[in-house]
Coordinates of C-alpha atoms in Angstrom, one line a residue:
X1 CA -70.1 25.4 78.6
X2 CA -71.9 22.2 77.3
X3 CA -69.9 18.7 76.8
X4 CA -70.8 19.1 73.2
X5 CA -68.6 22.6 73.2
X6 CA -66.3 20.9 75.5
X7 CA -65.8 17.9 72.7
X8 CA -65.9 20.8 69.5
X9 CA -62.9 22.6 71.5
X10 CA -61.2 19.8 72.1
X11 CA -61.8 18.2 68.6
X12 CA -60.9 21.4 67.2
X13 CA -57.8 21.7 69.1
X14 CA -56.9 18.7 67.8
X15 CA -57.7 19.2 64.2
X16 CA -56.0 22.5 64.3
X17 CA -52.9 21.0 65.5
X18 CA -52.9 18.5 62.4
X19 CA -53.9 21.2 60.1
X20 CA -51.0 23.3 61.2
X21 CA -48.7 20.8 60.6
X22 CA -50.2 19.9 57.2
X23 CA -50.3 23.9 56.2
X24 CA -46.7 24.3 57.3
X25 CA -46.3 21.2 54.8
X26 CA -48.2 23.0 52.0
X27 CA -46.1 26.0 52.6
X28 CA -42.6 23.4 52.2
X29 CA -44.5 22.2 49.4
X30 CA -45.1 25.8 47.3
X31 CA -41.7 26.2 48.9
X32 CA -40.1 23.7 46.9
X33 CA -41.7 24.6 43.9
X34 CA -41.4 28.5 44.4
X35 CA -37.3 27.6 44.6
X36 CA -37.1 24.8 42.2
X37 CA -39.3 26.6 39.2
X38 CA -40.2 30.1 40.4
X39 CA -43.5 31.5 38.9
X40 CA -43.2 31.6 35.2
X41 CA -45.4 29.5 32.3
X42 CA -44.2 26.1 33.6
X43 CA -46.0 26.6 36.9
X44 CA -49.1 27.8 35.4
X45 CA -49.4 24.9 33.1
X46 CA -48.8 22.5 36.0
X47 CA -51.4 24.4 38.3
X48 CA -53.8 24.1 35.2
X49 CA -53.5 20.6 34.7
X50 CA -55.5 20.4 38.3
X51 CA -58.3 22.0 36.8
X52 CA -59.9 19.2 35.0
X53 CA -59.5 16.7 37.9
X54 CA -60.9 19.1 40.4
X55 CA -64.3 19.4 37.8
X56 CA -64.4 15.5 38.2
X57 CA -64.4 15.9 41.9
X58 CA -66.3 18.8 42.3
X59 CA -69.0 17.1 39.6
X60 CA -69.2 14.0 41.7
X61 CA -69.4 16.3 44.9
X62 CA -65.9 13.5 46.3
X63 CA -65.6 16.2 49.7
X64 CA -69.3 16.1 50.2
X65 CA -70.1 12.8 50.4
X66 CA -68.5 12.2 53.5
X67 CA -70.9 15.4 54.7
X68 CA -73.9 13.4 53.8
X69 CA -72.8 9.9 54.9
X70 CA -71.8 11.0 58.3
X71 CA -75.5 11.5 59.8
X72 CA -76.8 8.2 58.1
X73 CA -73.7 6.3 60.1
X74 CA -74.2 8.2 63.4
X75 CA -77.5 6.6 64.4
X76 CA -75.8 3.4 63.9
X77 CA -72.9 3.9 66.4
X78 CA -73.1 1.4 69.5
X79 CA -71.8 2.1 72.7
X80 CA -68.7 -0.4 72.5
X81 CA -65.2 1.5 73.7
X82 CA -64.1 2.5 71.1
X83 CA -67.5 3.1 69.7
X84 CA -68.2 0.7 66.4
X85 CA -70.5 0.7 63.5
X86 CA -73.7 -1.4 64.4
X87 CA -74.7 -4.4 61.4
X88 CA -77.2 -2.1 59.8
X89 CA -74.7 0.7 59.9
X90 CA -72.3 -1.3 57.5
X91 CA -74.9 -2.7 55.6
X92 CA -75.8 1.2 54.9
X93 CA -71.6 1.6 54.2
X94 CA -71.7 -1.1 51.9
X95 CA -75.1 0.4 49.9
X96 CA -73.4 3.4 49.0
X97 CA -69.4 2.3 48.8
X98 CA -69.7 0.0 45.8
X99 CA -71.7 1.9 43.5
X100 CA -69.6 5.6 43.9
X101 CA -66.7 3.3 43.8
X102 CA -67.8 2.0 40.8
X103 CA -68.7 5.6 39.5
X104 CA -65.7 7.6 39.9
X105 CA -63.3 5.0 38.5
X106 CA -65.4 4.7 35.6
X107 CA -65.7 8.3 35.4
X108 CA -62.1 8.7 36.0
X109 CA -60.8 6.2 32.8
X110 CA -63.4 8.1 30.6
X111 CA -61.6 11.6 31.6
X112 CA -58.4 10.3 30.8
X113 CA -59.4 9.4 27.3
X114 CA -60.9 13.1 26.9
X115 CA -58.0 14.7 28.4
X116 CA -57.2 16.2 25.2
X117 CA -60.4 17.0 24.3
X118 CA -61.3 19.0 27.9
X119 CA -57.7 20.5 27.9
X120 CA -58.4 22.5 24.8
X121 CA -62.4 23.5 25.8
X122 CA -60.7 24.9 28.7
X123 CA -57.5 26.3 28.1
X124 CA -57.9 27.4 24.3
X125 CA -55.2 29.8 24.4
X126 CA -52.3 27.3 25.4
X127 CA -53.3 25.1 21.9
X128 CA -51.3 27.7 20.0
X129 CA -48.1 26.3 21.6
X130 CA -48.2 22.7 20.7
X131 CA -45.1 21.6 23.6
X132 CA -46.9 23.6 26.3
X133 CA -50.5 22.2 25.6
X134 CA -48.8 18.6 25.5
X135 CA -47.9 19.0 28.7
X136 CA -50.5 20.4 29.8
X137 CA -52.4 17.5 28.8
X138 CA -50.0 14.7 30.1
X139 CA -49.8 16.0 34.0
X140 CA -53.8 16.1 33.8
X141 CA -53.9 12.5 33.0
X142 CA -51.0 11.7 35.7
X143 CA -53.1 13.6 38.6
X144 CA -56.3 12.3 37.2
X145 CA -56.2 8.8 39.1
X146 CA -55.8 10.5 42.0
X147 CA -59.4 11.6 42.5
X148 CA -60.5 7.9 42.8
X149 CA -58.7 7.4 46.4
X150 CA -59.5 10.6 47.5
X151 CA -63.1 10.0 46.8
X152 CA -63.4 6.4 48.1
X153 CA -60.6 7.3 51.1
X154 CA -63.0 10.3 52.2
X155 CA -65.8 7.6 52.5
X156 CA -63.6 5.6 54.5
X157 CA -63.1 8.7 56.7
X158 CA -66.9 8.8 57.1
X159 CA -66.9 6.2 59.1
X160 CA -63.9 7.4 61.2
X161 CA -66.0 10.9 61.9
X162 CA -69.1 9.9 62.6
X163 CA -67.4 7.2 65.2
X164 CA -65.3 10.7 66.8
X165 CA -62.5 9.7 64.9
X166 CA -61.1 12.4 63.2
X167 CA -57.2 11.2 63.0
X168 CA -57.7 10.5 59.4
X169 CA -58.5 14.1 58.7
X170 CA -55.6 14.9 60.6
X171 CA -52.7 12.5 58.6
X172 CA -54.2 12.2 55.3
X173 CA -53.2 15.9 53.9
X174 CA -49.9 15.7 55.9
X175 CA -49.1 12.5 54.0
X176 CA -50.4 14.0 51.1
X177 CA -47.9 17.4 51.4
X178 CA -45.5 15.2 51.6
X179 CA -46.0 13.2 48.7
X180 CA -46.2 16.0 46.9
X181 CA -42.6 17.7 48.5
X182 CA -40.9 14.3 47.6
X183 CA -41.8 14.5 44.3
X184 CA -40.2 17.9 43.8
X185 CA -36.9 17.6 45.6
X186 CA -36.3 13.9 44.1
X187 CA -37.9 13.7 40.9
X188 CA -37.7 17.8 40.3
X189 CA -34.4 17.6 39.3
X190 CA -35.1 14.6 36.8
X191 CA -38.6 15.0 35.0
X192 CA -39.5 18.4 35.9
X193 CA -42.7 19.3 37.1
X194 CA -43.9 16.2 36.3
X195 CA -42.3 15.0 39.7
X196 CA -44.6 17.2 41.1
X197 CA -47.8 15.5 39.6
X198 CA -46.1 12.1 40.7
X199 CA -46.2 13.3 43.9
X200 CA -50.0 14.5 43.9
X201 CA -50.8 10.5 43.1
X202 CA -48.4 9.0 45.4
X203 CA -49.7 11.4 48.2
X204 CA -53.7 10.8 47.1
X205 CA -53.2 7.1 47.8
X206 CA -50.8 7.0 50.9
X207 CA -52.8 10.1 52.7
X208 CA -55.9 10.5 52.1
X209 CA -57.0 6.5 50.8
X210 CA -54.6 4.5 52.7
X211 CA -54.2 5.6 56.2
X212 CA -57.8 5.9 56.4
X213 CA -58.1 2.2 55.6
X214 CA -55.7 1.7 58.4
X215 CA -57.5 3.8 60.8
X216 CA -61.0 2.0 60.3
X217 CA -59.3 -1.8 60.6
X218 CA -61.7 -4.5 61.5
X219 CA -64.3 -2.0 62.3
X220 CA -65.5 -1.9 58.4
X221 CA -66.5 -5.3 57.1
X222 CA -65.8 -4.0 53.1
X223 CA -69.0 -6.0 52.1
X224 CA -69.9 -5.0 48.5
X225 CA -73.8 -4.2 47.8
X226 CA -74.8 -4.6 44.1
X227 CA -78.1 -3.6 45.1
X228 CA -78.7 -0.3 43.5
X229 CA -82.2 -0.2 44.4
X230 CA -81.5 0.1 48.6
X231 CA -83.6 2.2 50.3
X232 CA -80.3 3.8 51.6
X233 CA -78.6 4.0 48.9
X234 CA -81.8 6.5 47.7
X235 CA -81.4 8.3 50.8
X236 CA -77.9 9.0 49.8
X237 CA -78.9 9.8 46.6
X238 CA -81.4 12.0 47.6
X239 CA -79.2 14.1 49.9
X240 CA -76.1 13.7 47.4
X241 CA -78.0 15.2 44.2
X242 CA -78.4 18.8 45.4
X243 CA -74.4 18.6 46.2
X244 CA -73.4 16.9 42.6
X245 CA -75.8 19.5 40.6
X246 CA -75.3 22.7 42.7
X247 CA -71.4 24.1 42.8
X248 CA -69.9 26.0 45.9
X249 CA -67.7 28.8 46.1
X250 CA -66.1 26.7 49.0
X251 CA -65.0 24.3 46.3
X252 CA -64.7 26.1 42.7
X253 CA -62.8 29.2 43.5
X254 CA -59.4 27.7 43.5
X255 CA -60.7 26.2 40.3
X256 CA -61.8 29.6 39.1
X257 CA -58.2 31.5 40.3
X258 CA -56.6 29.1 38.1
X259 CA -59.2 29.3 34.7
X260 CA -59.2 33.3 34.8
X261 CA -55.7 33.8 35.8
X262 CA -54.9 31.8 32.2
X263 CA -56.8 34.4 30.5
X264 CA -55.2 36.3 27.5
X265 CA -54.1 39.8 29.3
X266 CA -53.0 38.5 32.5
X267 CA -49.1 38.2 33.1
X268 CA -47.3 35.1 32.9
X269 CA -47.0 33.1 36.2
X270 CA -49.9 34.9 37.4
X271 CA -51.9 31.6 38.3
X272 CA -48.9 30.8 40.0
X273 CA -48.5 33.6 42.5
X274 CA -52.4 33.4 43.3
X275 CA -51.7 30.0 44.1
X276 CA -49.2 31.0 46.5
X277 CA -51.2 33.3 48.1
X278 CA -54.3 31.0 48.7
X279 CA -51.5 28.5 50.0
X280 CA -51.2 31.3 52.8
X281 CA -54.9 32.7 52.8
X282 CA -55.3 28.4 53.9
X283 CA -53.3 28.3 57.0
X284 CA -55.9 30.4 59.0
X285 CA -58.3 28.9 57.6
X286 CA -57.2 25.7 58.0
X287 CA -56.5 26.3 62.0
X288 CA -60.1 27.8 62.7
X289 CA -62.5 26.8 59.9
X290 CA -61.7 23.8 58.6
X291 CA -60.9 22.4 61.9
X292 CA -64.1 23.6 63.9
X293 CA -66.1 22.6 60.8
X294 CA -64.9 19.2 60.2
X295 CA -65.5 18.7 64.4
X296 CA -68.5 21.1 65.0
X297 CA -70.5 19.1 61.9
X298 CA -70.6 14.8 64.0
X299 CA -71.7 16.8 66.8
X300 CA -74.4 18.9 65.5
X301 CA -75.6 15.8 63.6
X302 CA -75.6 13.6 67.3
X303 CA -77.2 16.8 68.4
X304 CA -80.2 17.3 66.1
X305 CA -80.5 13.5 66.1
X306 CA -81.2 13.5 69.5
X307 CA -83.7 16.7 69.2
X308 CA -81.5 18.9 71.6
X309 CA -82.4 22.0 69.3
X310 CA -81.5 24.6 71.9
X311 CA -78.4 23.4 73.1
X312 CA -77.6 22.7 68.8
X313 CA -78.3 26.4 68.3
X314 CA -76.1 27.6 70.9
X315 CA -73.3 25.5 69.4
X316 CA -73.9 26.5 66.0
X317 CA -74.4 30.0 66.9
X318 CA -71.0 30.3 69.7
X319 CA -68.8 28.1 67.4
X320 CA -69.5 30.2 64.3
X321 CA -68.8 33.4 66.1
X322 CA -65.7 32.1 67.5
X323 CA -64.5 31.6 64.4
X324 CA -65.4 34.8 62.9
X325 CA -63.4 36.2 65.9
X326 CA -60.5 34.6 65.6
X327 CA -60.3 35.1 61.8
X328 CA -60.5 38.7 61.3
X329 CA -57.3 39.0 63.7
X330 CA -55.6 36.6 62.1
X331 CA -56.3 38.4 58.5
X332 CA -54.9 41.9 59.7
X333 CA -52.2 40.3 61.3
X334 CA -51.3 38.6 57.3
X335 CA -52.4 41.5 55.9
X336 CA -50.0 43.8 58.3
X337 CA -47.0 41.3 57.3
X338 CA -48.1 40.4 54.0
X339 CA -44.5 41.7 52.3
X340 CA -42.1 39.7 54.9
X341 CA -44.2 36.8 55.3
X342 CA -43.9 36.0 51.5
X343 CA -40.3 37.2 51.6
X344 CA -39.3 34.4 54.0
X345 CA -41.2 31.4 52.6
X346 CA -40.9 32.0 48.7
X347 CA -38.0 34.5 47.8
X348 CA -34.8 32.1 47.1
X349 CA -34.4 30.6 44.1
X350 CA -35.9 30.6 40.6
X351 CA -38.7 33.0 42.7
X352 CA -38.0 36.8 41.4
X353 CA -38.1 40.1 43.0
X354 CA -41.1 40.6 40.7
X355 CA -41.9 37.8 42.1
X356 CA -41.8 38.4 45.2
X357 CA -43.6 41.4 45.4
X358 CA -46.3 40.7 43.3
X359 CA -47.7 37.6 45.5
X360 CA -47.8 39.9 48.8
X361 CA -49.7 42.4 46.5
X362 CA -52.3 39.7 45.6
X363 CA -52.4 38.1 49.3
X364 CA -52.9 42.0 50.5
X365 CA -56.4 41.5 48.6
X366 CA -57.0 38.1 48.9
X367 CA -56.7 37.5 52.5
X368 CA -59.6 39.5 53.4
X369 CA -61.6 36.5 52.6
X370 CA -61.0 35.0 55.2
X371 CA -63.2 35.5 57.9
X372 CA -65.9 35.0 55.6
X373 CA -64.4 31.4 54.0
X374 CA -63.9 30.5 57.8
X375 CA -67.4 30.8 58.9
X376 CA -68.9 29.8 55.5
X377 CA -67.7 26.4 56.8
X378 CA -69.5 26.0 60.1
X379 CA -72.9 28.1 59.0
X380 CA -72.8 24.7 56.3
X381 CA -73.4 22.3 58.7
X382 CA -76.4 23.8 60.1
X383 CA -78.0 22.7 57.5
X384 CA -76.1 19.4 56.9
X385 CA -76.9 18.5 60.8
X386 CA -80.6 18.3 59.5
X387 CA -80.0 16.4 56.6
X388 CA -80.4 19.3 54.2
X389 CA -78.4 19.7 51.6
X390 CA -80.7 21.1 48.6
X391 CA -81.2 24.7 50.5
X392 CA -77.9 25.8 51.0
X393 CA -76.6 24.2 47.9
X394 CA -79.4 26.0 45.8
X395 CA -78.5 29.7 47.3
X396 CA -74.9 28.3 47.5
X397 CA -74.8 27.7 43.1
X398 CA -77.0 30.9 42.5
X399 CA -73.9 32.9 44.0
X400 CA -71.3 30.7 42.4
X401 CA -73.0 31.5 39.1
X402 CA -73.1 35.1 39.8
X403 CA -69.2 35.2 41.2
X404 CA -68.4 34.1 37.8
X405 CA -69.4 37.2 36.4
X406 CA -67.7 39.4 39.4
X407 CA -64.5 37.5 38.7
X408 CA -64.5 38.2 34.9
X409 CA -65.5 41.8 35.6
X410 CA -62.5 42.5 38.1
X411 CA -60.0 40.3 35.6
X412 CA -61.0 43.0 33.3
X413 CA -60.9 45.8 35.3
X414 CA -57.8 45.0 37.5
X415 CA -56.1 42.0 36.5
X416 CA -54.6 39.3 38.7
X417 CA -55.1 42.1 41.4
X418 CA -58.9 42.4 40.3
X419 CA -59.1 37.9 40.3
X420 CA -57.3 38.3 43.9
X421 CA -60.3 41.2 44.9
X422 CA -62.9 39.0 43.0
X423 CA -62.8 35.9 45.8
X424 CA -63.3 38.6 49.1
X425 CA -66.1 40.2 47.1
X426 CA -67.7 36.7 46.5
X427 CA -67.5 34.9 49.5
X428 CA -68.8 37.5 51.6
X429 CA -71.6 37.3 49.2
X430 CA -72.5 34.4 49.5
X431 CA -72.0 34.0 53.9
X432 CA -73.8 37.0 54.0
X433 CA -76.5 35.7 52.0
X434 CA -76.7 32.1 53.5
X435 CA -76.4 33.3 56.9
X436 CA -79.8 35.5 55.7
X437 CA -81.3 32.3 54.6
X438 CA -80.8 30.4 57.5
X439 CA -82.0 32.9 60.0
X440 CA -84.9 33.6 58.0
X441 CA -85.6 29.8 57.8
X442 CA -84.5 28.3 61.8
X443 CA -83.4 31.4 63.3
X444 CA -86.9 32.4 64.9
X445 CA -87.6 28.9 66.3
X446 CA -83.7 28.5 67.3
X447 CA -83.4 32.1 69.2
X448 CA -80.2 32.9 66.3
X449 CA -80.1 36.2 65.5
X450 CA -77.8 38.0 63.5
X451 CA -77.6 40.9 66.0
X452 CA -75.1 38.8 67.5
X453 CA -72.9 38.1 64.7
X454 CA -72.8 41.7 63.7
X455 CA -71.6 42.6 67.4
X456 CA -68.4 40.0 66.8
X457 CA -68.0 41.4 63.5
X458 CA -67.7 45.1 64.8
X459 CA -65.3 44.4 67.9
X460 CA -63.6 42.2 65.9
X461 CA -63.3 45.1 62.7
X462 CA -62.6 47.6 65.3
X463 CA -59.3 45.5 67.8
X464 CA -57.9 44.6 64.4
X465 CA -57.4 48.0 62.6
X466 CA -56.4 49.9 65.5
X467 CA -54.0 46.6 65.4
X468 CA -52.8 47.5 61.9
X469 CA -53.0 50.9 62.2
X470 CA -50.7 51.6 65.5
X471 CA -48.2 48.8 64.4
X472 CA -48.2 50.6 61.2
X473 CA -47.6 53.7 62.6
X474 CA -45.0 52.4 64.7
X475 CA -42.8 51.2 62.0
X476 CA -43.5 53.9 59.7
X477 CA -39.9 55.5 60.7
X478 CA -37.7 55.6 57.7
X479 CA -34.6 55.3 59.7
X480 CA -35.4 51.7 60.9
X481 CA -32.8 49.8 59.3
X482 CA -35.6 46.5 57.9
X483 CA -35.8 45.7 54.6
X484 CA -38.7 43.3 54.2
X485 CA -37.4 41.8 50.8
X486 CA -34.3 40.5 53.0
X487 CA -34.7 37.5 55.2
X488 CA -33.6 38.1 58.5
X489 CA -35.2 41.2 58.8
X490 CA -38.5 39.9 56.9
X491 CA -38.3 37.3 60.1
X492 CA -37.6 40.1 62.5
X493 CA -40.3 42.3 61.1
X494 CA -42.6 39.3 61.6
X495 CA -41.5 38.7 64.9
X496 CA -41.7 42.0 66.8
X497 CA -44.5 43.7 64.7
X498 CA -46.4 40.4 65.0
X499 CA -46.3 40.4 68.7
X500 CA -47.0 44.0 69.4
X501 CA -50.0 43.1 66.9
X502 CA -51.8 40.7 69.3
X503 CA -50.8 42.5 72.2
X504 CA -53.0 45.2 71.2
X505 CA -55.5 43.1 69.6
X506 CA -56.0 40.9 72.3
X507 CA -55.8 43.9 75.0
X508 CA -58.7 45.9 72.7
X509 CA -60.9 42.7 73.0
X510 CA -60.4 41.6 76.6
X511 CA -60.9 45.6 77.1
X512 CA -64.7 45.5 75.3
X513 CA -66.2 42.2 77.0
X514 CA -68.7 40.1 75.4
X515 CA -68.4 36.8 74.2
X516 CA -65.0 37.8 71.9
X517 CA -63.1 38.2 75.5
X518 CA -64.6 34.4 76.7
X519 CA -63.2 33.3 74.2
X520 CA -59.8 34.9 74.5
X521 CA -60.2 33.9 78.3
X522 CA -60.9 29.8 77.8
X523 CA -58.2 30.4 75.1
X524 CA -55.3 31.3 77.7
X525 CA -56.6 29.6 80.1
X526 CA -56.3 25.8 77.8
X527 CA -52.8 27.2 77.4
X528 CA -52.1 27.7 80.8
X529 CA -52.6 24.6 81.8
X530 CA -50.9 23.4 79.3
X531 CA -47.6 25.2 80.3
X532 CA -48.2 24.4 83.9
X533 CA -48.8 20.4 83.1
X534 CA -45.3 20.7 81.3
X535 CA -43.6 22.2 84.3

């Protein structure tokens, strides 16, 4: 194993471990609201009013410019302990900081004004109830300011990541859940769900802005550059424009649950209880792709910086099959416990029996994304490594566009079931597609083929539904006395049909070899020695 793996694994781990915490945080969070409000037309205007924020963001590409300003800083990194950002490094900070700054406040005031305006082109149907629409259009303006510090705090963070710091991407979405969890329980009670949108902004500028600014300190002089004609400043530009034109699923299809799932014809609270699903579809997610993304990407770049293309290959290609792995047994084990799992974390409350078992019948569907969302986000950064960002952004918006019509057609045909359904259809479109592209394009000189990602797929297809299909079996005996709409046995149910799950997932896998059962090997082994340190 290289040092580079060594570093992703370890980055990873630690990554995953913040991102656990911060799920389990956005599961309090959906927790809170789920008991304080339910799923009714109150939580699907206050899960609309994100909508026109998240355009800004996704417009101004806020999560990607961190992507692109990473490899411009890491050739700037000295060799000080802790490492630092050299002169010319900052003076490259400071070319692009002030004028996106500058940019997304302005762009921020001016979507305030047109709150109104936007709210109705999008959300027609709720003008026709004047006190609904009013609302609608006053928690948009309160999360609106919020984009501005998670913009300029993930530029901050840039210079954390491409240094090897990644404990702002660990503490800003904690502090950011819990913003948004204070809100609820103390201003819930008082203002509604507008204590809920108070929450968003308070979180967005203690998380994500200001314990970034902490993190960096002295090592980021905050010199402003009013010289919009930098050579760097083009560079960023240049790499930036494919990301601000081009749309990915990545980014839109939270934005896309929440526009169809207000359509005339789908139930009331539906937006809602898609929203709680993805909150759950996140947390694996969250522990394997995000966090082996967000690590695998300032390596890769260091990597192809230093023209180490074989050794980059291997860590693209082992990384993104890891995570493929590890995915699919995470989805069968969700979609196995789908029923108790929502059971325990949403059923109290204003959150109904219908309810209840209509968000397990959408995460049953949805969750089948995952493995595909998960590896979506390392595949990325082979192509960010290299400074490319128009390629996969190109094939990335053709799909998008297209998964607009494939969400409309399974709304029609199936609902919020068929909206649930539309996201697995589409992202495995567009990895499968992408993955395609960039074999077709490095693969030959990089020795990646996708022979190898279709053997992980298959043993991984194969461990988890004989998984599902034994436990099912199993527990199929109508005198077990386990009602997974009550919650001690949903948390017994989780318990022991969980563990008997991995036991015979992880046995199939270590049983078939390859590269699934190193990783299941390294993977007990790291935990092993963690156990035995403790002792």
């Amino acid at each position: 194993m290289t040092d580079k793996m060594k570093n992703i694994i370890a980055g990873t781990g630690l990554i995953a471990g913040a991102y656990f915490i911060s799920r389990f945080l956005g599961l309090i969070r959906e927790m809170v609201i789920s008991w304080r409000f339910g799923a009714q037309e109150i939580t699907d205007v206050y899960n609309a009013s994100f909508l026109i924020p998240d355009a800004l963001n996704y417009m101004l590409a806020g999560g990607a410019f961190s992507i692109v300003l990473i490899p411009m800083l890491s050739k700037y990194i000295d060799d000080d302990v802790p490492p630092r950002i050299d002169k010319q490094g900052q003076e490259v900070f400071a070319a692009v900081f002030t004028p996106i700054t500058i940019i997304i406040i302005l762009f921020t005031i001016v979507s305030m004004f047109l709150a109104t305006w936007f709210s109705a082109l999008l959300f027609p149907q709720f003008t026709n109830n004047a006190p609904k629409f009013h609302q609608l259009v006053g928690l948009t303006r309160l999360i609106l300011p919020a984009q501005v510090f998670f913009i300029v705090g993930g530029l901050i963070n840039a210079t954390l990541r491409a240094r090897g710091d990644f404990r702002g991407n660990a503490w800003g979405p904690i502090i950011y859940n819990l913003g948004i969890i204070l809100g609820g329980v103390a201003l819930g009670g008082v203002i509604g769900v507008g204590g809920l949108s108070v929450g968003v902004l308070l979180g967005a500028i203690l998380g994500p802005f200001f314990i970034c600014y902490l993190l960096a300190g002295k090592t980021i002089d905050y010199k402003l550059s009013f010289d919009f004609k930098a050579a760097d400043l083009r560079e960023f530009i240049r790499l930036s424009l494919p990301l601000m034109i081009g749309v990915s699923l990545l980014t839109v299809d939270q934005f896309y649950l929440r526009f169809f799932g207000a359509k005339s014809g789908i139930p009331e609270g539906t937006i809602t209880c898609l929203n709680y699903s993805r909150t759950v579809m996140l947390i694996p997610i969250a522990l394997v792709g995000q966090a082996a993304g967000q690590v695998s990407l300032t390596y890769l770049s260091q990597l192809w910086r230093l023209g180490k293309t074989g050794e980059f290959s291997s860590t693209l290609s082992h990384t993104m099959r890891g995570v493929i792995f590890l995915s699919f047994v995470m989805t069968g084990g969700i979609f196995l416990l789908a029923q108790p799992v929502i059971t325990l974390l949403y059923y109290r409350g204003a959150f109904t029996p219908e309810n209840n078992i209509y968000t397990a019948e959408l995460l049953r569907r949805m969750i089948f994304a995952v493995p595909a969302f998960a590896a979506l986000q390392i595949l990325v950064n082979g192509y960010y490594a290299r400074k490319n960002t128009l390629r996969p952004m190109v094939v990335s918006s053709i799909c998008t566009a297209l998964s607009f019509l494939i969400y409309e057609i399974c709304r029609r045909k199936m609902g919020g079931p068929g909206i649930a359904m539309a996201s697995v259809f589409c992202f495995w479109l567009i990895f499968l597609i992408m993955l395609l592209d960039y074999i077709r394009t490095y693969g030959r000189k990089e020795e990646l083929r996708i022979r190898a990602f279709i053997i992980t797929t298959i043993k991984a297809s194969a461990a988890v539904l004989a998984g599902v299909i034994i436990v099912s079996l199993l527990f199929r005996y109508p005198g077990l006395p386990l009602n997974p709409e009550k919650h001690i046995h949903a948390a017994l149910i989780i318990g022991i049909m969980g563990s008997i799950y991995m036991v015979i997932v992880f046995a199939l896998s270590l049983l078939m070899g390859g590269e699934e059962a190193k990783i299941l090997k390294d993977l007990f082994s790291k935990v092993s020695r963690r156990v035995a340190k403790r002792k």
